[in-house]
PDB file of C-alpha atoms in Angstrom:
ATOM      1  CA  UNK U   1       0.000   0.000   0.000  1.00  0.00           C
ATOM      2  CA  UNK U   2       2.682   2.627   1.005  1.00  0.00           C
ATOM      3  CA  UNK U   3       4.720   1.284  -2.236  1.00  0.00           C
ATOM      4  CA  UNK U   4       2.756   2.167  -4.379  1.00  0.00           C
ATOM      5  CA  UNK U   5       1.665   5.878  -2.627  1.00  0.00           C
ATOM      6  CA  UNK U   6       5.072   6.811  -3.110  1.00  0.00           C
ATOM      7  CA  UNK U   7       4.825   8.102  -6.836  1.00  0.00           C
ATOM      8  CA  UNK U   8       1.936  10.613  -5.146  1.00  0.00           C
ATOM      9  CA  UNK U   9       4.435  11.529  -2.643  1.00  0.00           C
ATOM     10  CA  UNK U  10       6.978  12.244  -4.767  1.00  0.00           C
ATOM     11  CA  UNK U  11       4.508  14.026  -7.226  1.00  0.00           C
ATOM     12  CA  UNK U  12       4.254  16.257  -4.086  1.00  0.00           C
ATOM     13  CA  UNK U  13       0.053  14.587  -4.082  1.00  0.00           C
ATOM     14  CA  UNK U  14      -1.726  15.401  -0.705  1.00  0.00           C
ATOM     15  CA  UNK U  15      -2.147  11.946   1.130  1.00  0.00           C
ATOM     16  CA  UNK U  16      -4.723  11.246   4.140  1.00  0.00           C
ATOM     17  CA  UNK U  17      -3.585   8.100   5.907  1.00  0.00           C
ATOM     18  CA  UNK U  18      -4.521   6.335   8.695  1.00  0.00           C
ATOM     19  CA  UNK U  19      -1.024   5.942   9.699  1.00  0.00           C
ATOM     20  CA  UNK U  20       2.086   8.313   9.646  1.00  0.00           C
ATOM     21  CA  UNK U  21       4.022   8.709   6.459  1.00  0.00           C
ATOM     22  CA  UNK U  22       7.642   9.666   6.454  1.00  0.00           C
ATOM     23  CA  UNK U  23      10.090  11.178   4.349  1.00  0.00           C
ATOM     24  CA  UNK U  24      12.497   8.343   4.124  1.00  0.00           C
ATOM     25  CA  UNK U  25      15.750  11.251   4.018  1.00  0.00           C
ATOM     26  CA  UNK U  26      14.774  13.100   6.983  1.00  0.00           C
ATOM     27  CA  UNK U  27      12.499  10.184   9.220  1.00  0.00           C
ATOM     28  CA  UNK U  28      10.389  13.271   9.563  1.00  0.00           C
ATOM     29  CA  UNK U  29       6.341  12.931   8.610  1.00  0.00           C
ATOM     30  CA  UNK U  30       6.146  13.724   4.703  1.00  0.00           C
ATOM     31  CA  UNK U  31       5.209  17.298   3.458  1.00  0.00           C
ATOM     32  CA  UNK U  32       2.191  15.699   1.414  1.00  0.00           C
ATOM     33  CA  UNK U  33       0.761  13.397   4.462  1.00  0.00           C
ATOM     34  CA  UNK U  34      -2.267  13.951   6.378  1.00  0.00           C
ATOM     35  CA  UNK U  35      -3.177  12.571   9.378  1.00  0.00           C
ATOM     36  CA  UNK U  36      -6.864  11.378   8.927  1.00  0.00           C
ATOM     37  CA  UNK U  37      -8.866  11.236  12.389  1.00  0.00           C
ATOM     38  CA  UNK U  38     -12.139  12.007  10.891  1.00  0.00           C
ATOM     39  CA  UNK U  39     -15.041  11.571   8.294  1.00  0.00           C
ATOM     40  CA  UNK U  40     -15.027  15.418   7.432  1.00  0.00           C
ATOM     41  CA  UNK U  41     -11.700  15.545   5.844  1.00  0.00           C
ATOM     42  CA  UNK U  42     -12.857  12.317   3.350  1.00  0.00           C
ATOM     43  CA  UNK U  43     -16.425  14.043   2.610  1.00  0.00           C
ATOM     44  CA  UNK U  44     -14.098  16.883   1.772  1.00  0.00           C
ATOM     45  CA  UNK U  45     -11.313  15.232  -0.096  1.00  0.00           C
ATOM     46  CA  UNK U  46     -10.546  16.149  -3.772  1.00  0.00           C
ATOM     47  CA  UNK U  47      -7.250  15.142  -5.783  1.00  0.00           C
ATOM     48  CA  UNK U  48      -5.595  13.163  -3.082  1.00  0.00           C
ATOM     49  CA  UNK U  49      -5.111   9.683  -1.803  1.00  0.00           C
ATOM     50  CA  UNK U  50      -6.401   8.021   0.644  1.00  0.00           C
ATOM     51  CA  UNK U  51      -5.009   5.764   3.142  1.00  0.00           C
ATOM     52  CA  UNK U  52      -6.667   3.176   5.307  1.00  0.00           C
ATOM     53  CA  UNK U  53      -4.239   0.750   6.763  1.00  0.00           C
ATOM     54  CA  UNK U  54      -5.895  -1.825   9.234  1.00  0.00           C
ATOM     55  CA  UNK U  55      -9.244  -0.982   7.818  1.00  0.00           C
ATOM     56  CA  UNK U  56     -11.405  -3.759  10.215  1.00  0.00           C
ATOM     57  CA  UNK U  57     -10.440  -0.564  12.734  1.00  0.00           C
ATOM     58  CA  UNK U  58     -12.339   1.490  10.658  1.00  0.00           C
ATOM     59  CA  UNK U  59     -15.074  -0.250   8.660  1.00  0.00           C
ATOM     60  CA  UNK U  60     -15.222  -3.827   9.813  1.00  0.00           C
ATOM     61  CA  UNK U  61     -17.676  -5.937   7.929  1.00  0.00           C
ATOM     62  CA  UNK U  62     -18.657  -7.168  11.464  1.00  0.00           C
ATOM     63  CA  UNK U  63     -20.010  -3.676  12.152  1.00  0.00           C
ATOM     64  CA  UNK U  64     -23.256  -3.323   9.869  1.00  0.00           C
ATOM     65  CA  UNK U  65     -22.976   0.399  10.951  1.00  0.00           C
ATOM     66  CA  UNK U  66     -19.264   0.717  11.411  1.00  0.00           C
ATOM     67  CA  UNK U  67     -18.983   3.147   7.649  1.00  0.00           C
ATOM     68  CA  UNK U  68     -21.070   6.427   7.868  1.00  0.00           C
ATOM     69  CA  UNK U  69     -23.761   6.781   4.804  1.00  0.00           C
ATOM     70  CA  UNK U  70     -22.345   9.717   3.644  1.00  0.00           C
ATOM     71  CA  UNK U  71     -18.306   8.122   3.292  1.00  0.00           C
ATOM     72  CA  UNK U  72     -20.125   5.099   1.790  1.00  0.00           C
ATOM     73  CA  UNK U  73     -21.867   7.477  -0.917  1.00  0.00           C
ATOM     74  CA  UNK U  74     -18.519   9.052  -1.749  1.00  0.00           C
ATOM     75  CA  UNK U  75     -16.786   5.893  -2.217  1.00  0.00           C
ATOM     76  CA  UNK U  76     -18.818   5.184  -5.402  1.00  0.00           C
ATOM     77  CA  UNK U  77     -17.919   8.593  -6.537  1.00  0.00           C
ATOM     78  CA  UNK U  78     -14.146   8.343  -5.768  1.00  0.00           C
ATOM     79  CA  UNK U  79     -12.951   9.157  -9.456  1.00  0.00           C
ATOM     80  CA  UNK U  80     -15.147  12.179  -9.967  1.00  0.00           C
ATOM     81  CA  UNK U  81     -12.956  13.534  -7.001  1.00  0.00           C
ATOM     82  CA  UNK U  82      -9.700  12.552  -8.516  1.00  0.00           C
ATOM     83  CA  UNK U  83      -9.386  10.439  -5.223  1.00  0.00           C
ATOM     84  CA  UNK U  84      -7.503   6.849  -4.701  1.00  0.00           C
ATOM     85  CA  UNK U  85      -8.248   4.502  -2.676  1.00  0.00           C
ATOM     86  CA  UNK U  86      -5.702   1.893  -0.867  1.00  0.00           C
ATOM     87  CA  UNK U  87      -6.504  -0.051   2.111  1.00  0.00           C
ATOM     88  CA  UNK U  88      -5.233  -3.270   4.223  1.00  0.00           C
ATOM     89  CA  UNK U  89      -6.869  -5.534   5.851  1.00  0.00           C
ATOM     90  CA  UNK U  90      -5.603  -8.456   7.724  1.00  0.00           C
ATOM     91  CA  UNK U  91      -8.456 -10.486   5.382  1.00  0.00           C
ATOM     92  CA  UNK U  92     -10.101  -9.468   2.385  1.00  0.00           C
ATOM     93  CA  UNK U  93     -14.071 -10.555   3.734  1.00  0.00           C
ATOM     94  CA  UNK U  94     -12.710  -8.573   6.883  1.00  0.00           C
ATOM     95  CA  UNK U  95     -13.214  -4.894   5.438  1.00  0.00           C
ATOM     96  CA  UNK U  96     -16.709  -3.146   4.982  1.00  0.00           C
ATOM     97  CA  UNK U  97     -18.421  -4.493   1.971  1.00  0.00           C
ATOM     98  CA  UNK U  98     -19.032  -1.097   0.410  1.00  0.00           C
ATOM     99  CA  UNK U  99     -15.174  -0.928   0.437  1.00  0.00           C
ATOM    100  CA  UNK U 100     -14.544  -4.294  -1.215  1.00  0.00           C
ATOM    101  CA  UNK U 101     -17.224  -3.147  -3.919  1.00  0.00           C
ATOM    102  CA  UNK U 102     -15.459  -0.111  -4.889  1.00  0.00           C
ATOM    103  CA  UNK U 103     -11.843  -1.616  -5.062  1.00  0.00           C
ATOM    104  CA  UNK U 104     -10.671  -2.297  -8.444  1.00  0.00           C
ATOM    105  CA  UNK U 105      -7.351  -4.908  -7.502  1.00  0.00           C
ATOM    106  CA  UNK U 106      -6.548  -6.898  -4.468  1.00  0.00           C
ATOM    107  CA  UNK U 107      -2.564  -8.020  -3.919  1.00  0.00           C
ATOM    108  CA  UNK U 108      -1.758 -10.726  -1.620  1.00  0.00           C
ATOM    109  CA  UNK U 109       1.431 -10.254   0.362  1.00  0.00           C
ATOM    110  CA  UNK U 110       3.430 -12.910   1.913  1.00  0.00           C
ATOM    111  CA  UNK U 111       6.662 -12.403   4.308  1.00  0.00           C
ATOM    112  CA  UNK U 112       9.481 -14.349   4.204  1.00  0.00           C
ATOM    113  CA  UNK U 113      13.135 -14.693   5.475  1.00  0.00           C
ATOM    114  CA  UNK U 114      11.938 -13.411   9.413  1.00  0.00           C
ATOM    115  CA  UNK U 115      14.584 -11.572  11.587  1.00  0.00           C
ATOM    116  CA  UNK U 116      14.223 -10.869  15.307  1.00  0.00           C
ATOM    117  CA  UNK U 117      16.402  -8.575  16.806  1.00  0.00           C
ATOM    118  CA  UNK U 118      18.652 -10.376  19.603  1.00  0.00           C
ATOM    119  CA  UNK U 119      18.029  -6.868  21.759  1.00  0.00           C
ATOM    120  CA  UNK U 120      14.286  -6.507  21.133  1.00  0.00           C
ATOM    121  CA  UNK U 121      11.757  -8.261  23.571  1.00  0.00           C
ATOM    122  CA  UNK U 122       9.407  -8.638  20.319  1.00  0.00           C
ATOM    123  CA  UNK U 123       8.125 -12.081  19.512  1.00  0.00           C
ATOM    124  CA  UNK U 124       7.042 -11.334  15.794  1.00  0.00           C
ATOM    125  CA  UNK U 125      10.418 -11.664  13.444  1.00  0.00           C
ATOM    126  CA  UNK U 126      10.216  -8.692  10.995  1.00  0.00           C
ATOM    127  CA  UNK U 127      10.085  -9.977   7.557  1.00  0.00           C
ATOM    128  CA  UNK U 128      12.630  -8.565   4.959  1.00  0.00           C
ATOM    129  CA  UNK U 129      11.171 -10.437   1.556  1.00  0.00           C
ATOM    130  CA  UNK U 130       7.492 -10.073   0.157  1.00  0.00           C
ATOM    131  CA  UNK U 131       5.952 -11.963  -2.287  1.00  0.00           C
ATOM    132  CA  UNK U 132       3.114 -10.004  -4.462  1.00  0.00           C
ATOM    133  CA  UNK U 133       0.062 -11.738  -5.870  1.00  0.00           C
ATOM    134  CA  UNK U 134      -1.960  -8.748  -7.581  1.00  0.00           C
ATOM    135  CA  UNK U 135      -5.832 -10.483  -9.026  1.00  0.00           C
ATOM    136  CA  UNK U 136      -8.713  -8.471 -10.265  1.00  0.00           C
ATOM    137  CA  UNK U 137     -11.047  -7.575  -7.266  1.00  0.00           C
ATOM    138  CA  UNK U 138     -14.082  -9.077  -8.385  1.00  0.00           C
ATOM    139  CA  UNK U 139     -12.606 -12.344  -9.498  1.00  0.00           C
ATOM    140  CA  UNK U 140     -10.687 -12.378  -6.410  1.00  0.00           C
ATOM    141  CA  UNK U 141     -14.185 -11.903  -4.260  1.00  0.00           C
ATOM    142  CA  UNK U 142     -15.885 -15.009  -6.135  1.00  0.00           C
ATOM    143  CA  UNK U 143     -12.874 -17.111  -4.977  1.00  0.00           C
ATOM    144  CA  UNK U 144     -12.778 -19.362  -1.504  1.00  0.00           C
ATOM    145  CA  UNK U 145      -9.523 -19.927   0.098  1.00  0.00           C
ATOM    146  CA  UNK U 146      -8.228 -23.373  -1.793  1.00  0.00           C
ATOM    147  CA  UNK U 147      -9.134 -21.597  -4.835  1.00  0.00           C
ATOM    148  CA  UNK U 148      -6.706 -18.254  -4.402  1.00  0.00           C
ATOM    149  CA  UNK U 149      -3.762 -20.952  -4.100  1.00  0.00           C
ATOM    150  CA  UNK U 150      -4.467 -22.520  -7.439  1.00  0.00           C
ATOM    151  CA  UNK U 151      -5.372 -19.786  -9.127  1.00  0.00           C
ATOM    152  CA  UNK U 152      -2.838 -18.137 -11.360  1.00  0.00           C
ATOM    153  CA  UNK U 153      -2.301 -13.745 -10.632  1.00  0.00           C
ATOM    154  CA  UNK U 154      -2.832 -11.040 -13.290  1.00  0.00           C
ATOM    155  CA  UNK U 155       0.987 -10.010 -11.631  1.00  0.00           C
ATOM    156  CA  UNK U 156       3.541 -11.807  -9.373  1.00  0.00           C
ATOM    157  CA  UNK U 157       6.420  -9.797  -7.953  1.00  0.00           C
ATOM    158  CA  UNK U 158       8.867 -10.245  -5.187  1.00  0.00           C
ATOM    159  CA  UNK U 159      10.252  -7.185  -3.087  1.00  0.00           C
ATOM    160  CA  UNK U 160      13.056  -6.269  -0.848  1.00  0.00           C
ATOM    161  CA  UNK U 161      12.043  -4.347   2.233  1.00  0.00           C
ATOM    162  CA  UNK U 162      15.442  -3.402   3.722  1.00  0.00           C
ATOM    163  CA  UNK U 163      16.876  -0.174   2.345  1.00  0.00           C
ATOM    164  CA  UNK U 164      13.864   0.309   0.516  1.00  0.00           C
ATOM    165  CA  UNK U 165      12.084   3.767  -0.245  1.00  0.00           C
ATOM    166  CA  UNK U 166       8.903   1.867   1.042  1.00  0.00           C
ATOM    167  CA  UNK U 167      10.459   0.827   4.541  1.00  0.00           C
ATOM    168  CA  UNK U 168      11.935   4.041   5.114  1.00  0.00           C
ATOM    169  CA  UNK U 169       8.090   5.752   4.450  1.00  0.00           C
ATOM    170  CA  UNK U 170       6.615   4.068   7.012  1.00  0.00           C
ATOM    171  CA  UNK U 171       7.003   2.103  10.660  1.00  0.00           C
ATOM    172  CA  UNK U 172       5.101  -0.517  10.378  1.00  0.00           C
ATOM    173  CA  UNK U 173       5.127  -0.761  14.528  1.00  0.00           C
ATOM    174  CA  UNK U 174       3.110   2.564  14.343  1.00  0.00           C
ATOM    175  CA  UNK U 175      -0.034   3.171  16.133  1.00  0.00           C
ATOM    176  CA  UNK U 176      -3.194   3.316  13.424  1.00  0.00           C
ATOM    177  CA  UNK U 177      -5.489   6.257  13.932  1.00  0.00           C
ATOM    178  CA  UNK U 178      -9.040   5.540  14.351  1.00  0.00           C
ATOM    179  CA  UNK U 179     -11.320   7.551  12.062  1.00  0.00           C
ATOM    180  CA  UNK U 180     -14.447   9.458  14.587  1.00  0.00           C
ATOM    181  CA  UNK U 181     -15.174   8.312  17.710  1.00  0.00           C
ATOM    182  CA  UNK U 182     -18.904   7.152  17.468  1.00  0.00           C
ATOM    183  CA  UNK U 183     -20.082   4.952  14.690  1.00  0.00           C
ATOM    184  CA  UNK U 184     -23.672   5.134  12.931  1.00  0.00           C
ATOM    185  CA  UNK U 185     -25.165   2.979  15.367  1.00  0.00           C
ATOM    186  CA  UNK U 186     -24.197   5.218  18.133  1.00  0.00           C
ATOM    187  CA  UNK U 187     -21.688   3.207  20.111  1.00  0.00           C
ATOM    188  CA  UNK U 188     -18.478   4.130  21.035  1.00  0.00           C
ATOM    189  CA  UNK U 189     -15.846   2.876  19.771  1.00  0.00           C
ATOM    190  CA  UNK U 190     -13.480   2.468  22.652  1.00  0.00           C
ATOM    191  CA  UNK U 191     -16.025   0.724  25.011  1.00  0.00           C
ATOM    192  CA  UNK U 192     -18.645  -0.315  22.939  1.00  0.00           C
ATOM    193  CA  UNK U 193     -21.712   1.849  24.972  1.00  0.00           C
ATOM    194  CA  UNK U 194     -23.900   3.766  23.650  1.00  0.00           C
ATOM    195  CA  UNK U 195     -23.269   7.853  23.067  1.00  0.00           C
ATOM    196  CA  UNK U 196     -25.866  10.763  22.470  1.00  0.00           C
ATOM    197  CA  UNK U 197     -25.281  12.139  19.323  1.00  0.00           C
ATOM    198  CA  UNK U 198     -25.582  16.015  19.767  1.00  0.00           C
ATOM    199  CA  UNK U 199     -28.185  18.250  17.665  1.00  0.00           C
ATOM    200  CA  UNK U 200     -27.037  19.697  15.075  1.00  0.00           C
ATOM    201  CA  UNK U 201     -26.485  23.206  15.569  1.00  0.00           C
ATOM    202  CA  UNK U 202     -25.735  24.608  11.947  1.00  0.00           C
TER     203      UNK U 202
END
């Protein structure tokens, strides 16, 4: 997801994202990144891209309420806005349906070759090679699990993370923002109760 953002960031494109974005010279946060925190800024976006890493934090498909019907009108018109979409998701059937509806490819990404640091009380090994699988979204969706396996990808490509414009862009330890703090439904999305929703006042 942040590999292929950095042409935009390069191109100098404004970028909302859901987690920080560096410039991989300075480790500074990138002059084109946006922290996104809430719905406003993607009812307002226009000529940017947009970043949802971890989306099940932010439109699960287990919430039925979880996207607000205003983002979920906007995603249909994403290209009238010059606006891209890119997203992860631990699981494809894990994200919002509305979002798996409006995404045109889906790449698979598998880590290989594991280091731990000897210093680090981590348990998770940081991977350093990726293998890409890249299949057209609505194929992809019609598939079950043995299927993606034997299926053959519209692209295959293996990458290098170390030293890599895409590892120094982003810390993949970061914390993920979460997008509002009340859903549709009402609930909160740190506890789970329910919240008022205050009158609108404009």
């Amino acid at each position: 997801m942040v590999h292929d953002t950095l042409p935009s960031l390069a191109a100098g494109r404004r970028v909302l994202s859901t987690v920080r974005l560096l410039d991989p010279v300075t480790g500074a946060p990138h002059s084109s990144y946006e922290r996104l925190t809430d719905w406003g800024q993607i009812l307002e976006a226009e000529h940017c891209d947009v970043l949802f890493d971890e989306v099940v934090g932010i439109a699960s498909a287990r919430e039925s309420q979880g996207l607000p019907v205003q983002v979920a009108n906007l995603l249909v018109q994403l290209r009238r806005r010059d606006v891209v979409l890119r997203w992860s998701a631990p699981a494809w059937a894990r994200a919002d349906k509305i979002i798996r509806e409006t995404t045109q490819a889906v790449t698979l990404c598998k880590g290989h070759m594991g280091k731990r640091d000897p210093g680090s009380p981590r348990m998770w090994a940081q991977k350093r090679l990726f293998k890409w699988r890249t299949f057209d979204a609505f194929a992809f969706d019609q598939m079950t699990t043995g299927q993606i396996d034997k299926q053959p990808s519209s692209s295959t490509a293996w990458f290098w993370g170390p030293s890599s414009l895409a590892f120094g862009s982003y810390d993949t330890l970061d914390a993920v923002e979460r997008v509002g703090d009340v859903l549709d439904s009402g609930r909160c999305v740190h506890c789970g109760g329910r919240k008022t929703i205050p009158r609108c006042s404009c």
